[in-house]
XYZ file of C-alpha atoms in Angstrom:
570
model
C -137.864 27.097 -90.320
C -140.832 25.205 -91.726
C -139.862 22.582 -94.261
C -141.847 20.364 -96.600
C -140.311 17.212 -95.151
C -137.654 16.330 -92.661
C -135.827 14.287 -95.310
C -135.989 14.294 -99.092
C -134.540 11.274 -100.875
C -133.383 11.120 -104.497
C -133.939 7.614 -105.849
C -136.175 4.727 -104.783
C -133.827 1.782 -105.346
C -132.440 -0.503 -102.628
C -130.484 2.291 -100.909
C -133.225 4.912 -100.946
C -135.931 2.417 -100.009
C -133.887 1.055 -97.094
C -133.165 4.565 -95.858
C -136.841 5.542 -96.096
C -138.020 2.454 -94.250
C -135.587 3.078 -91.397
C -136.298 6.755 -90.792
C -140.072 6.380 -91.060
C -139.904 3.528 -88.545
C -138.281 5.986 -86.135
C -140.992 8.598 -86.692
C -139.332 10.817 -89.281
C -141.150 11.829 -92.465
C -139.738 11.902 -95.987
C -140.488 12.639 -99.612
C -138.928 10.260 -102.114
C -138.376 11.458 -105.676
C -137.937 8.886 -108.432
C -137.003 9.841 -112.000
C -138.663 6.816 -113.586
C -142.180 5.508 -113.836
C -143.945 3.433 -111.238
C -144.538 -0.187 -112.288
C -143.984 -1.654 -108.828
C -146.734 -0.914 -106.326
C -149.851 1.130 -105.760
C -149.382 4.475 -104.040
C -152.557 4.225 -101.979
C -153.212 1.898 -99.016
C -152.645 -1.013 -98.759
C -149.883 -0.316 -101.321
C -150.531 -3.543 -103.209
C -147.954 -4.824 -105.704
C -148.777 -3.990 -109.305
C -149.264 -6.762 -111.845
C -147.566 -5.351 -114.939
C -144.422 -7.508 -114.866
C -144.324 -10.529 -117.144
C -142.010 -13.137 -118.660
C -141.445 -11.009 -121.756
C -137.890 -10.802 -123.080
C -138.717 -8.180 -125.702
C -140.447 -5.928 -123.191
C -137.700 -6.010 -120.572
C -134.487 -6.583 -122.507
C -135.086 -4.810 -125.798
C -137.758 -2.141 -125.211
C -136.471 -0.605 -121.986
C -139.785 -0.872 -120.140
C -137.945 -0.246 -116.879
C -136.061 2.659 -118.380
C -134.059 4.572 -119.125
C -134.393 4.829 -122.884
C -130.805 5.410 -124.039
C -132.032 7.641 -126.851
C -133.599 10.023 -124.316
C -130.996 9.607 -121.584
C -127.736 8.714 -123.303
C -124.503 8.083 -121.508
C -121.092 8.088 -123.088
C -118.045 5.897 -122.637
C -114.372 5.955 -123.389
C -111.471 3.897 -122.088
C -109.193 6.884 -121.621
C -108.422 10.258 -123.144
C -106.728 8.634 -126.140
C -110.248 7.696 -127.307
C -111.119 11.379 -127.635
C -114.262 12.799 -126.056
C -116.055 9.469 -126.290
C -115.913 6.000 -127.818
C -119.655 5.339 -127.825
C -122.981 6.975 -126.962
C -126.055 5.176 -125.626
C -126.496 2.456 -123.007
C -123.527 2.460 -120.633
C -124.258 0.235 -117.617
C -127.771 1.627 -117.422
C -129.645 0.474 -114.340
C -133.439 0.601 -114.320
C -134.896 4.060 -113.943
C -138.144 3.107 -112.262
C -139.664 2.904 -108.813
C -137.476 0.301 -107.116
C -134.438 1.114 -109.237
C -131.893 -1.618 -109.856
C -133.563 -3.932 -107.372
C -136.412 -4.517 -109.816
C -134.321 -6.166 -112.520
C -131.651 -7.820 -110.371
C -131.509 -11.578 -109.922
C -131.269 -10.813 -106.199
C -128.030 -12.525 -105.305
C -127.199 -10.933 -101.947
C -123.836 -12.048 -100.544
C -122.115 -10.179 -97.756
C -118.581 -8.897 -98.020
C -115.883 -10.633 -95.984
C -113.951 -9.077 -93.100
C -110.808 -8.568 -95.166
C -112.777 -6.729 -97.856
C -113.005 -3.758 -95.495
C -109.233 -3.703 -94.895
C -107.818 -4.656 -98.268
C -104.709 -2.483 -98.024
C -103.859 -3.780 -94.564
C -104.435 -7.390 -95.560
C -102.770 -7.535 -98.956
C -100.915 -4.248 -99.375
C -100.904 -1.493 -101.993
C -100.838 -2.067 -105.741
C -98.972 0.309 -108.028
C -101.333 2.427 -110.091
C -104.358 1.668 -107.886
C -105.806 3.534 -104.900
C -106.266 0.497 -102.651
C -107.383 1.689 -99.213
C -109.080 0.347 -96.108
C -112.656 1.338 -95.385
C -113.204 3.593 -92.349
C -115.586 0.982 -90.950
C -115.157 -2.724 -90.319
C -117.205 -5.827 -90.954
C -118.018 -5.919 -87.244
C -119.458 -2.384 -87.509
C -121.735 -3.486 -90.331
C -122.748 -6.976 -89.167
C -125.925 -5.959 -87.279
C -127.041 -3.956 -90.307
C -126.334 -6.879 -92.631
C -128.508 -9.069 -90.425
C -131.311 -6.518 -90.347
C -131.466 -5.914 -94.112
C -131.415 -9.677 -94.721
C -134.548 -9.901 -92.552
C -136.082 -6.836 -94.169
C -135.584 -8.000 -97.753
C -136.028 -11.689 -96.987
C -132.905 -13.604 -97.978
C -132.871 -17.352 -98.547
C -129.593 -19.170 -97.931
C -127.606 -21.702 -95.930
C -125.355 -19.994 -93.415
C -123.250 -23.140 -92.947
C -122.483 -23.806 -96.597
C -119.770 -21.278 -97.541
C -116.422 -22.003 -95.853
C -115.075 -18.583 -96.817
C -117.921 -16.529 -95.319
C -117.223 -14.250 -92.363
C -118.969 -14.751 -89.068
C -122.615 -13.870 -88.753
C -124.912 -13.366 -85.786
C -127.649 -15.668 -87.061
C -128.900 -17.792 -89.945
C -130.678 -16.520 -93.040
C -134.409 -15.886 -92.623
C -135.267 -18.627 -95.137
C -133.698 -21.865 -96.393
C -132.359 -21.998 -99.970
C -134.712 -22.707 -102.841
C -134.451 -25.598 -105.322
C -131.261 -26.078 -107.351
C -131.092 -25.455 -111.072
C -130.386 -28.696 -112.934
C -127.256 -27.316 -114.540
C -125.986 -26.248 -111.135
C -126.204 -29.808 -109.848
C -123.680 -30.738 -112.550
C -121.388 -27.716 -112.255
C -121.226 -27.762 -108.452
C -120.296 -31.446 -108.407
C -117.580 -30.822 -111.001
C -116.294 -27.820 -109.049
C -116.065 -29.889 -105.881
C -114.071 -32.545 -107.718
C -111.513 -29.831 -108.520
C -111.344 -28.778 -104.867
C -113.617 -25.730 -105.116
C -116.389 -24.924 -102.654
C -119.712 -24.022 -104.332
C -122.674 -23.193 -102.121
C -126.348 -22.137 -102.470
C -126.445 -18.489 -103.444
C -127.942 -16.134 -100.822
C -130.962 -14.901 -102.733
C -133.511 -12.187 -102.015
C -136.367 -14.257 -103.427
C -138.708 -16.148 -101.186
C -138.088 -19.877 -100.961
C -141.190 -20.104 -98.750
C -144.016 -17.582 -98.198
C -142.481 -14.625 -96.351
C -143.553 -11.117 -95.416
C -146.942 -11.539 -97.095
C -145.409 -12.445 -100.451
C -145.449 -15.887 -102.120
C -142.600 -18.326 -102.639
C -140.749 -18.121 -105.934
C -142.314 -20.339 -108.610
C -138.967 -20.811 -110.404
C -140.209 -19.355 -113.677
C -136.662 -18.445 -114.657
C -137.237 -14.734 -115.285
C -135.161 -13.170 -112.510
C -132.134 -11.383 -113.927
C -133.188 -8.353 -116.056
C -136.891 -8.836 -115.247
C -139.400 -7.600 -112.717
C -140.861 -10.481 -110.737
C -144.490 -11.108 -111.834
C -145.466 -12.515 -108.416
C -143.158 -10.265 -106.334
C -141.294 -13.129 -104.732
C -138.225 -10.858 -104.886
C -138.169 -8.677 -101.791
C -135.778 -5.954 -102.887
C -136.933 -3.234 -102.775
C -140.720 -3.655 -102.671
C -140.595 -4.951 -99.092
C -138.865 -1.823 -97.783
C -140.927 0.576 -99.882
C -144.230 -0.910 -98.740
C -143.268 -0.702 -95.080
C -142.141 2.914 -95.494
C -145.417 3.857 -97.204
C -147.495 1.964 -94.636
C -146.195 4.232 -91.865
C -147.986 7.148 -93.515
C -144.778 9.167 -93.234
C -143.379 8.555 -96.736
C -144.541 10.219 -99.947
C -143.408 8.539 -103.143
C -143.337 10.781 -106.229
C -142.402 9.039 -109.507
C -141.491 10.777 -112.775
C -139.725 13.578 -110.924
C -136.306 14.563 -112.275
C -134.077 16.336 -109.782
C -132.188 19.176 -111.396
C -130.701 21.077 -108.462
C -129.525 20.535 -104.924
C -130.354 23.737 -103.088
C -127.798 25.017 -100.573
C -127.345 27.981 -98.274
C -125.070 30.910 -99.103
C -122.088 29.285 -97.406
C -122.699 26.101 -99.435
C -122.305 24.147 -96.217
C -125.934 23.102 -95.768
C -128.481 21.722 -98.189
C -131.898 23.330 -97.979
C -133.790 21.113 -100.404
C -134.155 20.146 -104.044
C -135.578 21.484 -107.279
C -137.155 19.018 -109.701
C -139.216 18.741 -112.868
C -142.460 16.743 -112.802
C -143.813 14.623 -115.654
C -145.308 17.709 -117.298
C -141.979 19.526 -117.146
C -143.082 21.950 -114.451
C -140.472 22.976 -111.893
C -141.015 22.459 -108.150
C -139.019 23.023 -104.987
C -138.929 20.879 -101.842
C -137.369 22.120 -98.633
C -136.005 19.656 -96.087
C -133.693 19.361 -93.098
C -131.696 16.591 -94.755
C -131.101 15.606 -98.364
C -130.197 12.016 -99.235
C -128.726 11.048 -102.606
C -129.539 7.464 -103.604
C -129.477 7.628 -107.387
C -126.610 5.152 -107.791
C -122.875 5.497 -108.290
C -123.330 6.973 -111.769
C -126.198 9.435 -111.306
C -125.200 10.663 -107.834
C -121.827 12.102 -108.962
C -123.418 13.359 -112.156
C -125.902 15.436 -110.150
C -123.175 16.754 -107.844
C -120.899 17.684 -110.732
C -123.772 19.360 -112.552
C -124.386 21.449 -109.435
C -120.703 22.003 -108.633
C -121.142 20.760 -105.074
C -119.330 18.687 -102.420
C -116.173 18.441 -104.469
C -113.482 20.329 -102.535
C -111.404 17.132 -102.722
C -111.742 16.971 -106.502
C -112.725 13.314 -106.084
C -116.444 13.372 -106.917
C -116.843 10.937 -109.797
C -113.389 9.389 -109.396
C -112.489 5.823 -108.402
C -115.301 4.463 -110.575
C -115.422 0.682 -110.248
C -117.376 -2.088 -111.939
C -116.826 -5.800 -111.736
C -114.692 -7.079 -114.569
C -116.647 -10.072 -115.773
C -114.944 -13.257 -116.911
C -117.498 -15.407 -118.699
C -116.594 -19.056 -119.233
C -119.007 -20.908 -121.483
C -119.472 -24.638 -121.882
C -121.385 -26.418 -124.666
C -123.112 -29.618 -123.587
C -124.404 -32.553 -125.683
C -127.687 -32.551 -123.765
C -130.244 -30.009 -122.598
C -129.691 -28.206 -119.298
C -132.957 -26.248 -119.072
C -131.107 -23.198 -117.805
C -134.149 -21.050 -118.508
C -135.876 -22.629 -115.513
C -135.085 -21.797 -111.915
C -133.808 -18.665 -110.205
C -131.290 -17.607 -112.860
C -128.398 -18.502 -110.550
C -128.718 -20.886 -107.620
C -125.051 -21.458 -106.771
C -121.859 -19.459 -106.309
C -118.302 -20.177 -105.343
C -115.886 -17.753 -103.683
C -112.579 -19.589 -103.912
C -110.968 -17.042 -106.236
C -111.406 -14.255 -103.675
C -108.939 -15.999 -101.383
C -105.565 -16.165 -103.147
C -104.087 -19.663 -103.061
C -100.551 -20.718 -103.906
C -101.182 -20.757 -107.650
C -102.795 -17.321 -107.569
C -99.837 -15.940 -105.642
C -97.493 -17.483 -108.178
C -99.430 -15.954 -111.073
C -99.235 -12.587 -109.348
C -95.481 -12.848 -108.818
C -94.872 -13.795 -112.435
C -96.873 -10.736 -113.513
C -95.016 -8.438 -111.147
C -98.043 -7.847 -108.948
C -98.161 -8.231 -105.146
C -101.415 -10.193 -105.267
C -104.468 -10.934 -107.373
C -108.055 -11.738 -106.450
C -111.002 -12.724 -108.579
C -114.626 -12.664 -107.466
C -117.697 -14.744 -106.905
C -118.479 -17.143 -109.706
C -122.135 -17.426 -110.645
C -123.210 -20.847 -111.922
C -125.823 -19.888 -114.501
C -127.289 -20.275 -117.923
C -127.245 -18.436 -121.205
C -129.475 -15.883 -122.883
C -133.192 -15.965 -123.571
C -134.808 -17.259 -126.766
C -135.123 -13.867 -128.466
C -131.414 -13.143 -128.153
C -130.698 -16.690 -129.304
C -132.919 -16.157 -132.342
C -131.030 -12.986 -133.218
C -127.764 -14.917 -133.070
C -128.610 -17.521 -135.726
C -128.506 -16.530 -139.368
C -131.871 -16.323 -141.179
C -132.717 -19.014 -143.694
C -133.699 -22.668 -143.785
C -131.331 -23.560 -140.958
C -132.844 -21.104 -138.498
C -135.730 -23.189 -137.195
C -133.653 -26.376 -136.750
C -131.049 -24.288 -134.900
C -133.677 -22.888 -132.566
C -135.061 -26.377 -131.964
C -131.658 -27.843 -131.139
C -130.777 -24.714 -129.130
C -127.020 -25.094 -128.993
C -126.630 -21.482 -127.847
C -129.189 -21.514 -125.045
C -130.547 -24.807 -123.752
C -127.221 -26.632 -124.103
C -124.989 -23.918 -122.659
C -123.826 -23.382 -119.116
C -122.029 -20.180 -118.176
C -119.818 -19.181 -115.294
C -119.749 -15.444 -114.685
C -116.991 -14.265 -112.387
C -117.605 -10.810 -110.934
C -113.919 -9.981 -110.663
C -112.566 -7.471 -108.184
C -111.903 -4.135 -109.856
C -109.194 -2.049 -108.231
C -110.015 1.648 -107.719
C -108.083 4.069 -109.918
C -108.477 7.856 -109.812
C -108.338 8.030 -113.614
C -111.477 5.880 -113.874
C -114.322 8.278 -113.355
C -117.763 9.659 -114.119
C -117.832 13.237 -115.396
C -120.021 15.352 -117.661
C -119.829 14.867 -121.398
C -118.907 18.195 -123.012
C -121.422 17.907 -125.867
C -124.031 15.148 -125.384
C -127.256 16.152 -123.597
C -130.236 14.254 -122.241
C -133.859 14.998 -123.114
C -133.986 17.643 -120.379
C -130.939 19.436 -121.767
C -128.565 18.343 -119.012
C -125.042 17.116 -119.796
C -124.912 13.351 -120.180
C -122.785 11.401 -117.773
C -119.547 10.067 -119.245
C -117.657 7.030 -117.975
C -113.906 6.956 -118.499
C -112.779 3.490 -117.568
C -109.932 1.075 -118.272
C -109.292 -1.998 -116.096
C -106.068 -2.198 -114.093
C -103.486 -4.852 -115.023
C -104.543 -6.711 -111.870
C -107.900 -7.490 -113.453
C -106.255 -8.678 -116.680
C -103.908 -11.044 -114.842
C -106.625 -12.343 -112.501
C -108.979 -13.117 -115.368
C -106.273 -14.873 -117.379
C -105.361 -16.991 -114.355
C -108.880 -18.012 -113.324
C -110.613 -18.519 -116.691
C -108.792 -21.833 -117.454
C -109.884 -23.149 -114.049
C -113.514 -22.389 -114.849
C -113.180 -24.023 -118.259
C -111.829 -27.200 -116.638
C -114.854 -27.286 -114.339
C -117.205 -27.041 -117.302
C -115.420 -29.850 -119.135
C -115.541 -31.905 -115.953
C -119.282 -31.321 -115.771
C -119.758 -32.850 -119.206
C -119.236 -29.977 -121.619
C -117.814 -30.921 -125.014
C -116.075 -27.587 -125.400
C -115.519 -24.412 -123.453
C -114.070 -20.967 -123.944
C -113.847 -17.709 -122.015
C -114.333 -14.066 -122.781
C -114.489 -10.886 -120.727
C -116.498 -7.742 -120.341
C -115.121 -5.245 -121.023
C -112.587 -6.429 -123.612
C -109.200 -6.481 -121.895
C -107.019 -6.004 -124.954
C -107.065 -3.817 -128.053
C -110.580 -3.515 -129.451
C -111.109 -5.819 -132.419
C -113.846 -6.113 -135.032
C -115.165 -9.101 -133.066
C -115.397 -6.976 -129.925
C -117.521 -4.451 -131.796
C -120.005 -7.218 -132.724
C -120.143 -8.660 -129.214
C -123.669 -8.321 -127.750
C -122.055 -7.432 -124.407
C -120.705 -4.256 -126.007
C -117.458 -2.335 -125.558
C -118.296 -0.767 -122.203
C -118.380 -2.993 -119.105
C -121.594 -5.020 -119.128
C -121.601 -5.271 -115.350
C -124.495 -3.548 -113.640
C -122.420 -3.319 -110.471
C -121.341 0.332 -110.388
C -119.371 1.503 -107.346
C -117.082 4.221 -106.038
C -117.291 7.838 -107.316
C -117.959 9.345 -103.834
C -115.677 7.172 -101.712
C -115.961 6.984 -97.955
C -113.118 8.021 -95.637
C -112.084 10.014 -92.596
C -109.872 12.519 -94.445
C -111.800 15.201 -96.414
C -108.832 15.643 -98.740
C -108.830 12.000 -99.848
C -112.514 11.102 -99.630
C -115.954 12.569 -100.353
C -118.186 11.233 -97.556
C -117.381 10.332 -93.968
C -117.880 7.027 -92.178
C -121.540 7.906 -91.541
C -122.131 8.521 -95.279
C -122.356 12.312 -94.811
C -120.637 14.525 -97.353
C -117.604 16.230 -95.857
C -118.459 19.529 -97.570
C -122.202 19.657 -96.814
C -123.055 18.469 -93.344
C -126.720 17.590 -93.900
C -126.256 15.900 -97.299
C -125.944 12.113 -97.224
C -125.310 9.351 -99.725
C -127.228 6.051 -99.613
C -125.935 4.155 -102.611
C -122.821 2.306 -103.779
C -120.985 5.549 -104.638
C -119.508 5.427 -101.127
C -117.667 2.123 -101.713
C -113.909 2.329 -101.120
C -113.136 -0.939 -102.906
C -115.291 -3.181 -105.059
C -114.358 -6.623 -103.735
C -115.689 -9.405 -105.932
C -119.158 -9.604 -104.399
C -122.415 -8.129 -105.638
C -122.891 -4.711 -104.020
C -126.619 -4.629 -103.250
C -126.733 -6.102 -99.746
C -123.755 -4.014 -98.642
C -125.158 -0.758 -100.023
C -128.469 -1.492 -98.291
C -126.677 -2.249 -95.004
C -124.721 1.002 -95.325
C -127.925 2.935 -96.051
C -129.586 1.419 -93.001
C -126.568 2.264 -90.853
C -126.554 5.858 -92.118
C -130.284 6.226 -91.365
C -129.970 4.720 -87.890
C -127.032 6.977 -87.009
C -128.799 10.053 -88.403
C -131.906 9.454 -86.309
C -129.913 8.543 -83.198
C -130.953 4.890 -83.234
C -127.851 2.798 -83.932
C -128.415 -0.941 -83.843
C -126.790 -2.793 -80.933
C -123.469 -4.373 -81.762
C -123.565 -8.084 -82.423
C -121.081 -10.623 -81.196
C -119.048 -13.195 -83.029
C -120.415 -16.631 -82.102
C -118.187 -18.601 -79.761
C -116.253 -21.558 -81.097
């Protein structure tokens, strides 16, 4: 049968871009459909980076230049069925809808998972009310793919600095960049309390790399596109895929249908709407879904596909964020640098006090997540915080809520629960008339206990660094919703942009949605290349792992698995 392309990919973010780069390198051709606009790179040789990104807080944070506009593409959220059909409508963990996807706005922190993260149930045991399982693959299976995507993106880091890191087959491609000033204070204070901060592995060039310049430390990383394209994810992969001449990139194309044969066992292609609203069909040998852990299950549920297990959309996970804030009597200049230059992992490895806190709460164990040593909001958000009037300008000048704040953000492990899920809202529609995606999500008691245990530790570090005061809050709110929660700029839904689960990976088709090669159990030539396949969330950012999984899936599909790597001796 003649097809339009051997592979058609839905989504151009880190997963889709990595998949495209790999298969085109091995001689396969693909068409990549992206719902959003193209602000990233030219679509003609030499595929030069575009120059439309800027250090503009209004443009990126408040005007949705990277999309989606929540008025046109609303999502809905509720904690559970007691909230009715929905608690809110609008922006619910929206990731950029643009060529490059979530990679465009991310601050590019790219840690690996640890070995035990792939065998959580074996290592720590089950937790009542949670679906804690081992992954069907191990860290050793993924290590060569981790190493390859670190080279492909260009990750800067110090492979000797984190005592909790698992083994690796080689160093990072680049050394770390300069430290933020605030981080020099918070890391020293953390070390005095026995913690182990280290330079954050970052997908931004610390030196010229892959034809792109070194980061100029302008401070506009998280939530912004990089004006000089020092961030490698995902422009590096997309450019290489396009340069093969075997990848077509089509922005502003909204996929409406996955086409399947009469047995519903094989995908035959996709149907999509272009920018003018005209419908088109693409036929392909393989279909790859890389729209993210929210949009991938939404598309499957809308099409009624690949769900014989009843698990599509379930086991939705975020990272429960514990934010500890310290107010300093002097300026920290947190708006300069790479948003976050240091992390610490100590709370992912339960110590004696964490085990005690778990026992007292009646839990078998608790774990937190990486702690990002970072700064506060931009000047526009700060300006919106102060009351208008004669005190506004002096407040902005003194900048108590920006230039004198330092913030720890812990990306806490979120246990998978089948009741947490993405499904289709029964009444809300997007601009194309499709049912909006609805998140039903309430953190497990594990997350509540872990946050309550770790937040005081983070506050002590801030006070030790010189803060005059400190406090902690969480996203989402972990207790009953109060009037204060409703005014919180972080909102009622989880603010984390780390969305995982919803099409979990496993060997058993009755308890999982995709297999260990990221193929859907129900449809043999349909694959997933995003974080929907995650079995557990761990407490690490998901981007590097989803890219490594996408690369592994592409290499296995094309019959080109990477050679296994070996644990260094000693």
